[in-house]
Amino acid sequence: MDLTNVSQAKVYDGWHKQYQHTSSVLNCEMRFAIFLPPSASAANPVPVLYWLSGLTCTDENFMQKAAAFEKAAELGIAIVAPDTSPRGESVPDDAEKSYDFGLGAGFYLNATQEPWKTHYQMYSYVVEELPQLVEANFPVTSQRSIAGHSMGGHGALTIGIKNPDKYVSISAFSPICHPTVVPWGEKAFRHYLGEDKTTWQEYDAVELIKTHQVTTPILVDQGDADGFLEEQLKPEALQHAAREHHVPLELRMQSGYDHSYFFIQTFINEHLAFHACQLFKD
Amino acid sequence: MDLTNVSQAKVYDGWHKQYQHTSSVLNCEMRFAIFLPPSASAANPVPVLYWLSGLTCTDENFMQKAAAFEKAAELGIAIVAPDTSPRGESVPDDAEKSYDFGLGAGFYLNATQEPWKTHYQMYSYVVEELPQLVEANFPVTSQRSIAGHSMGGHGALTIGIKNPDKYVSISAFSPICHPTVVPWGEKAFRHYLGEDKTTWQEYDAVELIKTHQVTTPILVDQGDADGFLEEQLKPEALQHAAREHHVPLELRMQSGYDHSYFFIQTFINEHLAFHACQLFKD
């Protein structure tokens, strides 16, 4: 698997770099970004936090707006940010070009329906192909954590819960906790997965908590001034399921914060420290 | 002068807000952004750092990408970021829509030539109208510092040097130090100021240092991997003039850093601490 370096910039004595590659899982050209802390080297490989972004984002939003690099440099954690959907002219998009389905809205699932299933396989891309690529090409270990925002918070929760052997900690900002019962999730899942709602439960954190023995620590921050909170996010359903099934979830309602990267940057250092606790255990 | 609030988001317990207003200096509608630290209140007004952005930017680039708010919140400094030129349909733009002249490229000067002079009066806007507006409407003092990047670094240096009574400290990232002898400056100054190059010197930091008694502390960071360094920026000319005229300039060449906001975010905390030393003196 060949990587083409697209950009690089020194930051906090480490590096931010963007790469392009051909994804055999997604059947298209993909771009991702990686932050490498200054301590990363072949002699000192570092663990990786995978960051999954929200609707409309690319690999750039988190890397430019989250203010995460000072702390990640200090802790010695690499950060990898994939795109939010397959891309390119061959990839089908929503006929109405809506922001919440199609390009920029892959929902971190494996589509089963035409015409989506050829390309929209973001679950396998994030869980399998991307870590293989990263671990083969950069000075990193196979210690991984996963985090994300909004649609990417849904991705982090569902992927982390389903793969306890692959991720040592999970965190999310403003995640779509219960996509099977909210407009964003219903629209995307109907197209990608079809009308049989039993197949949707594989990609719903609240449902997964009921059927998986979750012991991975989970941190969720949610702003109470988030305009999407009531209709789309449903953190109370996540908390309810977590309590009932003894899942180590800490949900923090943050007073006055909205859905933006200003919220994320305020608490990202605490998320990095949370992941570091697990990544550097023993 | 009426302000219309366009957006607001809580960040680090403070606030990022955008405002629109009618500028009588620029003869158009303008937008600016302000960060207010959590300590700012009518009973505890805070000093202000004015940030001037570079070519193609708006009020948003610094506010979204500079990672400055944690430190500014801690220090108790407000930050105000204006746009980089007049805006709107009535405002003339470069016929070729180039990125380095016209809209997004006001160069923080007062144009004297047609058709530019009606709107392109960014010098007076930044020095007079904007601070009046800010100080009349927000819990801030009249203690001011000024900083900027690239074209905005040129703006910060020239405005700070010419107004020692208005700004207690000056800093810049990758400033256009000597615009009268580089392509970016020559192109813009010819259009805005005309062919008489003696009028250009009013907006050239290297020339101003020779004719002003500069005692205001100046901090400049310049990456040595900056692609614009040799052709456009000329920090060595600034340093030479500063040494000759005993100006308190610290120029730091930063190894491996480029012209981007990744560079700015790496050192912005040191710039904020530098300004705080002057803003909170006695």
Coordinates of C-alpha atoms in Angstrom, one line a residue:
Chain A
M1 CA 0.0 0.0 0.0
D2 CA 1.6 3.2 -1.2
L3 CA 1.4 6.5 0.6
T4 CA 1.9 9.8 -1.1
N5 CA 2.8 12.7 1.2
V6 CA 0.6 15.7 0.4
S7 CA 1.7 18.2 3.0
Q8 CA 3.8 18.5 6.1
A9 CA 4.3 21.2 8.7
K10 CA 6.3 21.3 11.9
V11 CA 4.1 22.0 14.9
Y12 CA 5.1 21.9 18.6
D13 CA 8.4 20.3 17.6
G14 CA 6.4 17.4 16.0
W15 CA 4.9 17.0 12.6
H16 CA 1.5 17.3 11.0
K17 CA 1.4 15.4 7.7
Q18 CA -1.2 14.6 5.1
Y19 CA -1.1 11.5 3.0
Q20 CA -3.0 10.1 0.0
H21 CA -3.4 6.4 -0.8
T22 CA -5.6 4.0 -2.7
S23 CA -8.0 2.3 -0.4
S24 CA -8.9 -1.2 -1.4
V25 CA -11.7 -1.3 1.1
L26 CA -13.3 1.9 -0.1
N27 CA -12.3 1.5 -3.8
C28 CA -11.2 5.1 -4.1
E29 CA -8.3 7.5 -3.3
M30 CA -8.3 8.6 0.3
R31 CA -6.5 11.2 2.3
F32 CA -5.7 11.1 6.0
A33 CA -3.7 13.3 8.4
I34 CA -1.3 12.3 11.1
F35 CA 0.3 14.2 14.0
L36 CA 3.6 12.7 15.1
P37 CA 4.9 14.0 18.5
P38 CA 8.6 14.9 18.7
S39 CA 9.4 11.8 20.7
A40 CA 8.2 9.4 18.0
S41 CA 11.0 7.5 16.3
A42 CA 11.8 4.0 15.2
A43 CA 13.5 3.5 18.5
N44 CA 10.6 5.0 20.4
P45 CA 7.3 4.2 18.7
V46 CA 4.3 5.9 20.2
P47 CA 0.7 4.9 20.7
V48 CA -2.1 6.3 18.4
L49 CA -5.3 8.1 19.0
Y50 CA -7.7 7.8 16.1
W51 CA -10.0 10.8 15.7
L52 CA -13.2 10.5 13.8
S53 CA -14.8 13.8 12.6
G54 CA -18.4 14.8 12.2
L55 CA -20.7 15.5 9.3
T56 CA -19.2 17.6 6.4
C57 CA -15.7 17.3 7.8
T58 CA -12.4 16.0 6.2
D59 CA -9.1 15.1 7.8
E60 CA -8.5 18.8 8.3
N61 CA -11.1 20.1 10.8
F62 CA -9.7 18.5 13.9
M63 CA -6.1 19.0 12.9
Q64 CA -6.6 22.7 12.3
K65 CA -9.2 23.6 15.0
A66 CA -8.9 21.3 18.0
A67 CA -5.7 22.8 19.6
A68 CA -4.6 19.2 20.5
F69 CA -1.0 19.2 19.5
E70 CA 0.7 20.9 22.5
K71 CA -0.7 18.2 24.9
A72 CA -0.3 15.3 22.5
A73 CA 3.4 16.4 22.0
E74 CA 3.9 16.5 25.7
L75 CA 2.2 13.1 26.3
G76 CA 3.9 11.4 23.3
I77 CA 0.7 10.4 21.5
A78 CA 0.3 10.3 17.7
I79 CA -3.1 11.3 16.3
V80 CA -4.6 10.0 13.1
A81 CA -7.6 11.7 11.4
P82 CA -9.3 10.0 8.4
D83 CA -11.8 11.6 6.1
T84 CA -15.5 11.1 6.9
S85 CA -16.5 9.2 3.8
P86 CA -15.2 7.7 0.6
R87 CA -14.3 10.5 -1.9
G88 CA -13.9 11.0 -5.6
E89 CA -15.9 11.2 -8.8
S90 CA -16.8 7.5 -8.8
V91 CA -18.3 7.7 -5.4
P92 CA -22.1 8.2 -5.3
D93 CA -23.4 11.1 -3.4
D94 CA -26.9 12.0 -2.1
A95 CA -29.0 13.1 -5.1
E96 CA -30.0 16.2 -3.1
K97 CA -26.4 16.9 -2.0
S98 CA -27.6 17.1 1.6
Y99 CA -24.9 17.6 4.3
D100 CA -26.1 14.7 6.4
F101 CA -25.9 11.8 4.0
G102 CA -23.5 10.7 1.2
L103 CA -20.1 12.5 0.8
G104 CA -18.8 13.7 4.1
A105 CA -21.3 11.5 6.0
G106 CA -20.1 8.0 5.9
F107 CA -21.4 7.2 9.4
Y108 CA -18.5 4.8 10.1
L109 CA -20.5 1.8 8.9
N110 CA -20.3 -0.8 6.2
A111 CA -23.2 -0.2 3.7
T112 CA -25.1 -3.2 2.5
Q113 CA -27.3 -1.5 -0.1
E114 CA -26.9 -0.4 -3.7
P115 CA -25.4 2.0 -4.8
W116 CA -23.6 2.7 -1.6
K117 CA -22.0 -0.7 -0.7
T118 CA -19.1 -0.5 -3.2
H119 CA -17.5 2.5 -1.5
Y120 CA -19.2 3.3 1.8
Q121 CA -17.3 0.8 4.0
M122 CA -15.9 3.3 6.5
Y123 CA -16.2 0.8 9.4
S124 CA -13.7 -1.6 7.9
Y125 CA -11.5 1.2 6.7
V126 CA -11.2 2.7 10.1
V127 CA -10.9 -0.6 12.0
E128 CA -8.7 -2.6 9.6
E129 CA -7.1 -0.8 6.6
L130 CA -6.1 2.5 8.1
P131 CA -4.4 1.1 11.3
Q132 CA -2.5 -1.4 9.1
L133 CA -1.4 1.4 6.9
V134 CA -0.4 3.6 9.8
E135 CA 1.4 0.9 11.7
A136 CA 3.3 -0.2 8.6
N137 CA 4.5 3.3 7.7
F138 CA 5.0 5.4 10.9
P139 CA 6.9 5.0 14.2
V140 CA 3.9 3.9 16.2
T141 CA 2.9 1.0 18.3
S142 CA -0.3 -1.0 18.0
Q143 CA -1.7 0.6 21.2
R144 CA -4.8 2.5 20.1
S145 CA -7.5 4.7 21.5
I146 CA -10.4 6.1 19.6
A147 CA -12.3 9.4 19.9
G148 CA -14.6 11.6 17.8
H149 CA -17.1 14.3 17.5
S150 CA -20.9 14.1 16.7
M151 CA -21.1 11.5 13.8
G152 CA -17.5 10.7 14.7
G153 CA -18.5 10.4 18.3
H154 CA -21.0 7.8 17.2
G155 CA -18.2 6.2 15.2
A156 CA -15.8 6.1 18.2
L157 CA -18.4 4.7 20.5
T158 CA -19.6 1.9 18.2
I159 CA -16.1 1.0 16.9
G160 CA -14.6 1.1 20.4
I161 CA -17.4 -1.0 21.9
K162 CA -17.2 -3.6 19.2
N163 CA -13.4 -4.0 19.2
P164 CA -12.3 -4.1 22.9
D165 CA -9.1 -5.9 21.7
K166 CA -8.2 -3.0 19.4
Y167 CA -8.8 0.1 21.5
V168 CA -7.9 0.7 25.1
S169 CA -10.1 3.7 25.6
I170 CA -12.9 5.6 24.0
S171 CA -14.0 9.2 24.1
A172 CA -16.5 11.4 22.4
F173 CA -17.6 15.0 22.1
S174 CA -21.4 15.5 21.5
P175 CA -21.8 12.0 20.0
I176 CA -24.9 10.7 18.2
C177 CA -25.5 8.2 20.9
H178 CA -28.6 6.5 19.6
P179 CA -28.7 6.9 15.8
T180 CA -31.5 4.4 15.2
V181 CA -34.1 6.7 16.8
V182 CA -32.9 10.2 15.6
P183 CA -33.3 11.9 12.2
W184 CA -29.6 11.9 11.2
G185 CA -29.2 8.2 11.9
E186 CA -32.6 7.1 10.5
K187 CA -31.9 8.9 7.2
A188 CA -28.4 7.5 6.8
F189 CA -29.1 4.0 8.0
R190 CA -32.1 3.6 5.8
H191 CA -30.0 4.3 2.7
Y192 CA -26.9 2.5 3.7
L193 CA -28.4 -0.5 5.5
G194 CA -31.9 -0.8 4.1
E195 CA -35.3 -1.0 5.8
D196 CA -34.6 -3.9 8.2
K197 CA -34.0 -2.1 11.4
T198 CA -32.5 -5.1 13.2
T199 CA -29.4 -4.5 11.0
W200 CA -29.1 -0.9 12.3
Q201 CA -28.5 -2.0 15.9
E202 CA -24.9 -3.0 14.9
Y203 CA -24.1 0.7 14.6
D204 CA -26.0 2.1 17.6
A205 CA -23.9 2.6 20.8
V206 CA -27.0 2.4 23.1
E207 CA -28.0 -0.9 21.5
L208 CA -24.4 -2.3 21.5
I209 CA -24.0 -1.6 25.2
K210 CA -26.9 -4.0 25.8
T211 CA -25.3 -6.9 23.9
H212 CA -21.6 -6.4 24.6
Q213 CA -19.7 -6.8 27.8
V214 CA -18.1 -3.3 27.8
T215 CA -15.1 -2.8 30.1
T216 CA -13.3 -0.2 28.0
P217 CA -13.3 3.2 29.8
I218 CA -15.5 5.7 28.0
L219 CA -15.4 9.5 28.5
V220 CA -18.2 11.7 26.9
D221 CA -18.4 15.5 27.0
Q222 CA -21.7 17.1 25.9
G223 CA -22.4 20.8 25.9
D224 CA -25.8 21.8 27.2
A225 CA -26.1 24.7 24.8
D226 CA -25.7 22.3 21.8
G227 CA -28.5 23.0 19.3
F228 CA -28.5 19.4 18.2
L229 CA -28.7 17.9 21.8
E230 CA -32.3 17.2 22.1
E231 CA -33.2 16.0 18.6
Q232 CA -30.1 14.2 17.5
L233 CA -27.7 13.2 20.3
K234 CA -29.5 11.5 23.2
P235 CA -26.7 11.2 25.7
E236 CA -29.3 10.4 28.4
A237 CA -30.1 7.1 26.6
L238 CA -26.4 6.2 26.6
Q239 CA -26.1 7.0 30.2
H240 CA -29.2 5.0 31.1
A241 CA -27.9 1.9 29.2
A242 CA -24.4 2.3 30.6
R243 CA -25.8 2.3 34.2
E244 CA -28.0 -0.7 33.6
H245 CA -25.2 -2.7 32.1
H246 CA -22.3 -1.5 34.3
V247 CA -20.4 0.1 31.6
P248 CA -17.5 2.4 32.8
L249 CA -18.9 5.6 31.1
E250 CA -18.3 9.1 32.4
L251 CA -20.8 11.5 30.8
R252 CA -20.1 15.1 31.6
M253 CA -22.7 17.8 30.7
Q254 CA -20.7 21.0 30.2
S255 CA -22.7 24.1 31.0
G256 CA -23.0 26.7 28.2
Y257 CA -21.0 24.9 25.5
D258 CA -22.3 24.3 22.0
H259 CA -21.5 21.8 19.2
S260 CA -18.4 23.6 17.8
Y261 CA -14.7 23.1 17.8
F262 CA -14.5 25.9 20.4
F263 CA -16.1 23.3 22.7
I264 CA -13.8 20.6 21.6
Q265 CA -10.6 22.7 22.1
T266 CA -11.7 23.6 25.6
F267 CA -11.7 19.9 26.8
I268 CA -9.4 18.1 24.3
N269 CA -6.5 18.2 26.8
E270 CA -8.6 16.3 29.3
H271 CA -9.5 13.7 26.7
L272 CA -5.9 13.3 25.7
A273 CA -4.9 12.8 29.4
F274 CA -7.8 10.3 29.8
H275 CA -6.5 8.2 26.8
A276 CA -2.9 8.5 28.0
C277 CA -3.9 6.8 31.3
Q278 CA -4.9 3.7 29.3
L279 CA -2.3 3.9 26.5
F280 CA 0.6 4.1 28.9
K281 CA -0.7 1.6 31.5
D282 CA 2.2 -0.6 32.7
Chain B
M1 CA -22.2 52.8 16.2
D2 CA -24.5 49.8 16.3
L3 CA -23.1 46.3 16.7
T4 CA -25.0 43.2 15.5
N5 CA -24.0 39.9 17.2
V6 CA -23.5 37.3 14.5
S7 CA -22.3 34.3 16.5
Q8 CA -21.2 33.3 19.9
A9 CA -19.6 30.2 21.4
K10 CA -18.3 29.5 24.9
V11 CA -14.6 28.5 24.9
Y12 CA -12.3 27.9 27.9
D13 CA -15.0 29.4 30.1
G14 CA -14.8 32.7 28.1
W15 CA -16.6 33.7 24.9
H16 CA -15.8 33.9 21.2
K17 CA -18.2 36.3 19.5
Q18 CA -18.5 37.8 16.0
Y19 CA -20.1 41.2 15.3
Q20 CA -21.2 43.1 12.2
H21 CA -21.2 46.9 12.1
T22 CA -21.3 49.7 9.6
S23 CA -17.9 51.2 9.3
S24 CA -17.9 54.9 8.6
V25 CA -14.1 54.8 7.9
L26 CA -14.4 52.0 5.3
N27 CA -17.8 52.8 4.0
C28 CA -19.1 49.3 4.2
E29 CA -20.4 46.6 6.5
M30 CA -17.6 44.9 8.4
R31 CA -17.3 41.9 10.7
F32 CA -14.9 41.4 13.5
A33 CA -14.4 38.7 16.2
I34 CA -13.6 39.1 19.9
F35 CA -12.4 36.6 22.5
L36 CA -13.4 37.6 26.0
P37 CA -11.6 35.8 28.8
P38 CA -13.8 34.5 31.7
S39 CA -12.4 37.2 34.0
A40 CA -13.7 40.1 31.9
S41 CA -16.6 42.0 33.4
A42 CA -17.7 45.6 33.9
A43 CA -16.1 45.5 37.3
N44 CA -12.9 43.9 35.9
P45 CA -12.2 45.2 32.4
V46 CA -9.3 43.5 30.6
P47 CA -6.7 44.7 28.2
V48 CA -6.9 43.9 24.5
L49 CA -4.6 42.3 22.0
Y50 CA -5.4 43.3 18.4
W51 CA -4.6 40.5 15.9
L52 CA -4.1 41.4 12.2
S53 CA -4.3 38.4 9.8
G54 CA -2.6 37.8 6.5
L55 CA -3.5 37.7 2.9
T56 CA -6.9 36.0 2.1
C57 CA -7.9 35.8 5.7
T58 CA -11.0 37.0 7.5
D59 CA -11.7 37.4 11.3
E60 CA -12.0 33.7 11.5
N61 CA -8.5 32.2 10.7
F62 CA -6.8 33.2 13.9
M63 CA -9.8 32.6 16.1
Q64 CA -10.2 29.0 14.7
K65 CA -6.6 27.9 14.2
A66 CA -4.2 29.7 16.5
A67 CA -5.0 27.8 19.7
A68 CA -4.6 31.0 21.7
F69 CA -7.6 31.0 24.0
E70 CA -6.4 28.7 26.8
K71 CA -3.5 31.1 27.5
A72 CA -5.5 34.3 26.9
A73 CA -8.2 33.0 29.3
E74 CA -5.5 32.3 31.9
L75 CA -3.8 35.7 31.5
G76 CA -7.0 37.7 31.3
I77 CA -6.5 39.2 27.8
A78 CA -9.2 39.9 25.3
I79 CA -8.3 39.4 21.6
V80 CA -9.9 41.3 18.7
A81 CA -9.5 40.1 15.1
P82 CA -10.7 42.4 12.3
D83 CA -11.1 41.4 8.7
T84 CA -8.2 42.0 6.3
S85 CA -9.9 44.4 3.9
P86 CA -13.1 46.3 3.4
R87 CA -15.9 43.9 2.1
G88 CA -19.1 43.9 0.2
E89 CA -20.4 44.4 -3.3
S90 CA -19.7 48.1 -3.4
V91 CA -16.0 47.5 -2.6
P92 CA -13.7 47.3 -5.7
D93 CA -11.5 44.2 -6.1
D94 CA -8.5 43.4 -8.2
A95 CA -9.7 42.9 -11.8
E96 CA -7.7 39.6 -11.9
K97 CA -9.1 38.5 -8.5
S98 CA -5.6 37.8 -7.3
Y99 CA -5.1 36.8 -3.7
D100 CA -2.5 39.4 -2.9
F101 CA -4.3 42.6 -3.8
G102 CA -7.9 43.9 -3.3
L103 CA -10.4 42.0 -1.2
G104 CA -8.6 40.1 1.6
A105 CA -5.5 42.2 1.0
G106 CA -6.0 45.6 2.5
F107 CA -2.4 45.9 3.8
Y108 CA -3.4 48.0 6.8
L109 CA -2.9 51.3 5.0
N110 CA -5.0 54.3 3.9
A111 CA -5.2 54.2 0.1
T112 CA -4.8 57.5 -1.7
Q113 CA -5.6 56.4 -5.2
E114 CA -8.8 55.8 -7.2
P115 CA -10.8 53.6 -7.1
W116 CA -9.4 52.3 -3.8
K117 CA -9.4 55.3 -1.5
T118 CA -13.2 55.3 -0.8
H119 CA -13.0 52.0 1.0
Y120 CA -9.4 50.8 1.5
Q121 CA -8.7 52.7 4.8
M122 CA -7.7 49.8 7.0
Y123 CA -5.0 51.8 8.8
S124 CA -7.6 54.3 10.2
Y125 CA -10.0 51.5 10.8
V126 CA -7.6 49.5 12.9
V127 CA -6.1 52.4 14.7
E128 CA -9.2 54.5 15.4
E129 CA -12.6 53.2 14.6
L130 CA -12.3 49.6 15.8
P131 CA -10.7 50.3 19.2
Q132 CA -13.4 53.0 19.8
L133 CA -16.1 50.5 19.0
V134 CA -14.5 47.8 21.1
E135 CA -13.9 50.0 24.1
A136 CA -17.4 51.4 24.0
N137 CA -19.1 48.0 23.9
F138 CA -17.1 45.5 25.8
P139 CA -15.6 45.2 29.3
V140 CA -12.1 46.2 28.2
T141 CA -9.6 48.8 29.2
S142 CA -7.7 51.1 26.8
Q143 CA -4.5 49.1 27.3
R144 CA -3.7 47.7 23.9
S145 CA -1.1 45.4 22.2
I146 CA -0.9 44.5 18.6
A147 CA 0.2 41.4 16.7
G148 CA -0.2 39.8 13.4
H149 CA 0.9 37.3 10.7
S150 CA 2.5 37.9 7.3
M151 CA 0.6 40.9 5.8
G152 CA -0.8 41.3 9.3
G153 CA 2.7 41.2 10.8
H154 CA 3.5 44.1 8.5
G155 CA 0.3 45.8 9.9
A156 CA 1.2 45.2 13.5
L157 CA 4.8 46.4 13.1
T158 CA 3.9 49.6 11.2
I159 CA 0.9 50.5 13.3
G160 CA 2.6 49.8 16.5
I161 CA 5.7 51.8 15.6
K162 CA 3.7 54.8 14.5
N163 CA 1.5 54.8 17.6
P164 CA 3.6 54.3 20.7
D165 CA 0.9 56.0 22.8
K166 CA -1.7 53.4 21.7
Y167 CA 0.1 50.1 21.9
V168 CA 2.4 48.9 24.7
S169 CA 3.9 45.9 22.8
I170 CA 4.1 44.6 19.2
S171 CA 4.6 41.1 18.0
A172 CA 4.6 39.4 14.6
F173 CA 4.8 36.0 13.0
S174 CA 6.5 35.9 9.6
P175 CA 5.9 39.6 8.9
I176 CA 6.4 41.3 5.6
C177 CA 9.1 43.5 7.1
H178 CA 10.1 45.6 4.1
P179 CA 7.2 45.8 1.7
T180 CA 8.5 48.6 -0.4
V181 CA 11.2 46.2 -1.9
V182 CA 9.3 42.9 -2.2
P183 CA 6.7 41.8 -4.8
W184 CA 3.7 41.6 -2.5
G185 CA 4.3 45.1 -1.2
E186 CA 5.2 46.7 -4.5
K187 CA 2.1 45.4 -6.2
A188 CA -0.3 46.6 -3.5
F189 CA 1.4 49.9 -2.7
R190 CA 1.5 50.9 -6.4
H191 CA -2.2 50.4 -6.6
Y192 CA -3.2 51.8 -3.2
L193 CA -0.6 54.6 -2.9
G194 CA 0.4 55.5 -6.5
E195 CA 3.8 55.6 -8.2
D196 CA 5.5 58.1 -5.7
K197 CA 7.5 55.7 -3.6
T198 CA 8.3 58.3 -0.9
T199 CA 4.6 57.8 0.2
W200 CA 5.2 54.1 0.6
Q201 CA 7.7 54.5 3.4
E202 CA 4.9 55.4 5.8
Y203 CA 3.9 51.8 5.6
D204 CA 7.3 50.0 5.7
A205 CA 8.6 48.8 9.1
V206 CA 12.2 49.0 8.1
E207 CA 11.9 52.6 6.9
L208 CA 9.8 53.6 9.9
I209 CA 12.4 52.3 12.3
K210 CA 14.9 54.8 10.8
T211 CA 12.6 57.8 11.4
H212 CA 10.8 57.0 14.6
Q213 CA 12.2 56.7 18.1
V214 CA 11.0 53.2 18.8
T215 CA 10.9 52.1 22.5
T216 CA 8.0 49.7 22.3
P217 CA 9.2 46.1 22.8
I218 CA 8.9 44.0 19.6
L219 CA 8.9 40.2 19.3
V220 CA 9.1 38.6 15.9
D221 CA 9.1 34.8 15.2
Q222 CA 10.1 33.6 11.7
G223 CA 10.2 30.0 10.5
D224 CA 13.3 29.1 8.5
A225 CA 11.3 26.6 6.4
D226 CA 8.9 29.4 5.3
G227 CA 8.5 29.3 1.5
F228 CA 8.0 33.1 1.4
L229 CA 11.0 34.0 3.6
E230 CA 13.6 35.0 1.0
E231 CA 11.4 36.7 -1.6
Q232 CA 8.7 38.4 0.5
L233 CA 9.6 38.8 4.2
K234 CA 13.1 40.2 4.7
P235 CA 13.4 39.9 8.5
E236 CA 17.2 40.5 8.2
A237 CA 16.5 44.0 7.0
L238 CA 14.3 44.6 10.0
Q239 CA 17.0 43.3 12.4
H240 CA 19.7 45.4 10.7
A241 CA 17.7 48.6 11.0
A242 CA 16.6 47.7 14.6
R243 CA 20.3 47.2 15.7
E244 CA 21.4 50.4 14.0
H245 CA 18.6 52.4 15.7
H246 CA 18.6 50.7 19.1
V247 CA 15.1 49.3 18.8
P248 CA 14.1 46.7 21.3
L249 CA 13.5 44.0 18.7
E250 CA 13.8 40.3 19.5
L251 CA 13.8 38.3 16.2
R252 CA 13.8 34.6 16.6
M253 CA 14.5 32.3 13.7
Q254 CA 12.6 29.0 14.4
S255 CA 14.1 26.0 12.8
G256 CA 12.0 23.9 10.5
Y257 CA 8.8 25.9 10.8
D258 CA 6.8 27.2 7.8
H259 CA 4.3 30.0 7.1
S260 CA 1.2 28.3 8.4
Y261 CA -1.0 28.5 11.5
F262 CA 0.7 25.3 12.8
F263 CA 3.7 27.6 13.3
I264 CA 1.6 30.3 14.9
Q265 CA -0.1 27.9 17.3
T266 CA 3.3 26.5 18.4
F267 CA 4.5 29.9 19.7
I268 CA 1.3 31.9 20.3
N269 CA 1.5 31.3 24.1
E270 CA 4.9 32.9 24.2
H271 CA 3.6 35.9 22.3
L272 CA 0.7 36.2 24.7
A273 CA 3.0 36.1 27.7
F274 CA 5.3 38.7 26.0
H275 CA 2.3 41.1 25.6
A276 CA 1.0 40.3 29.2
C277 CA 4.4 41.6 30.6
Q278 CA 3.6 45.0 29.1
L279 CA -0.1 45.0 29.4
F280 CA 0.0 44.3 33.2
K281 CA 3.0 46.4 34.0
D282 CA 2.5 48.2 37.3

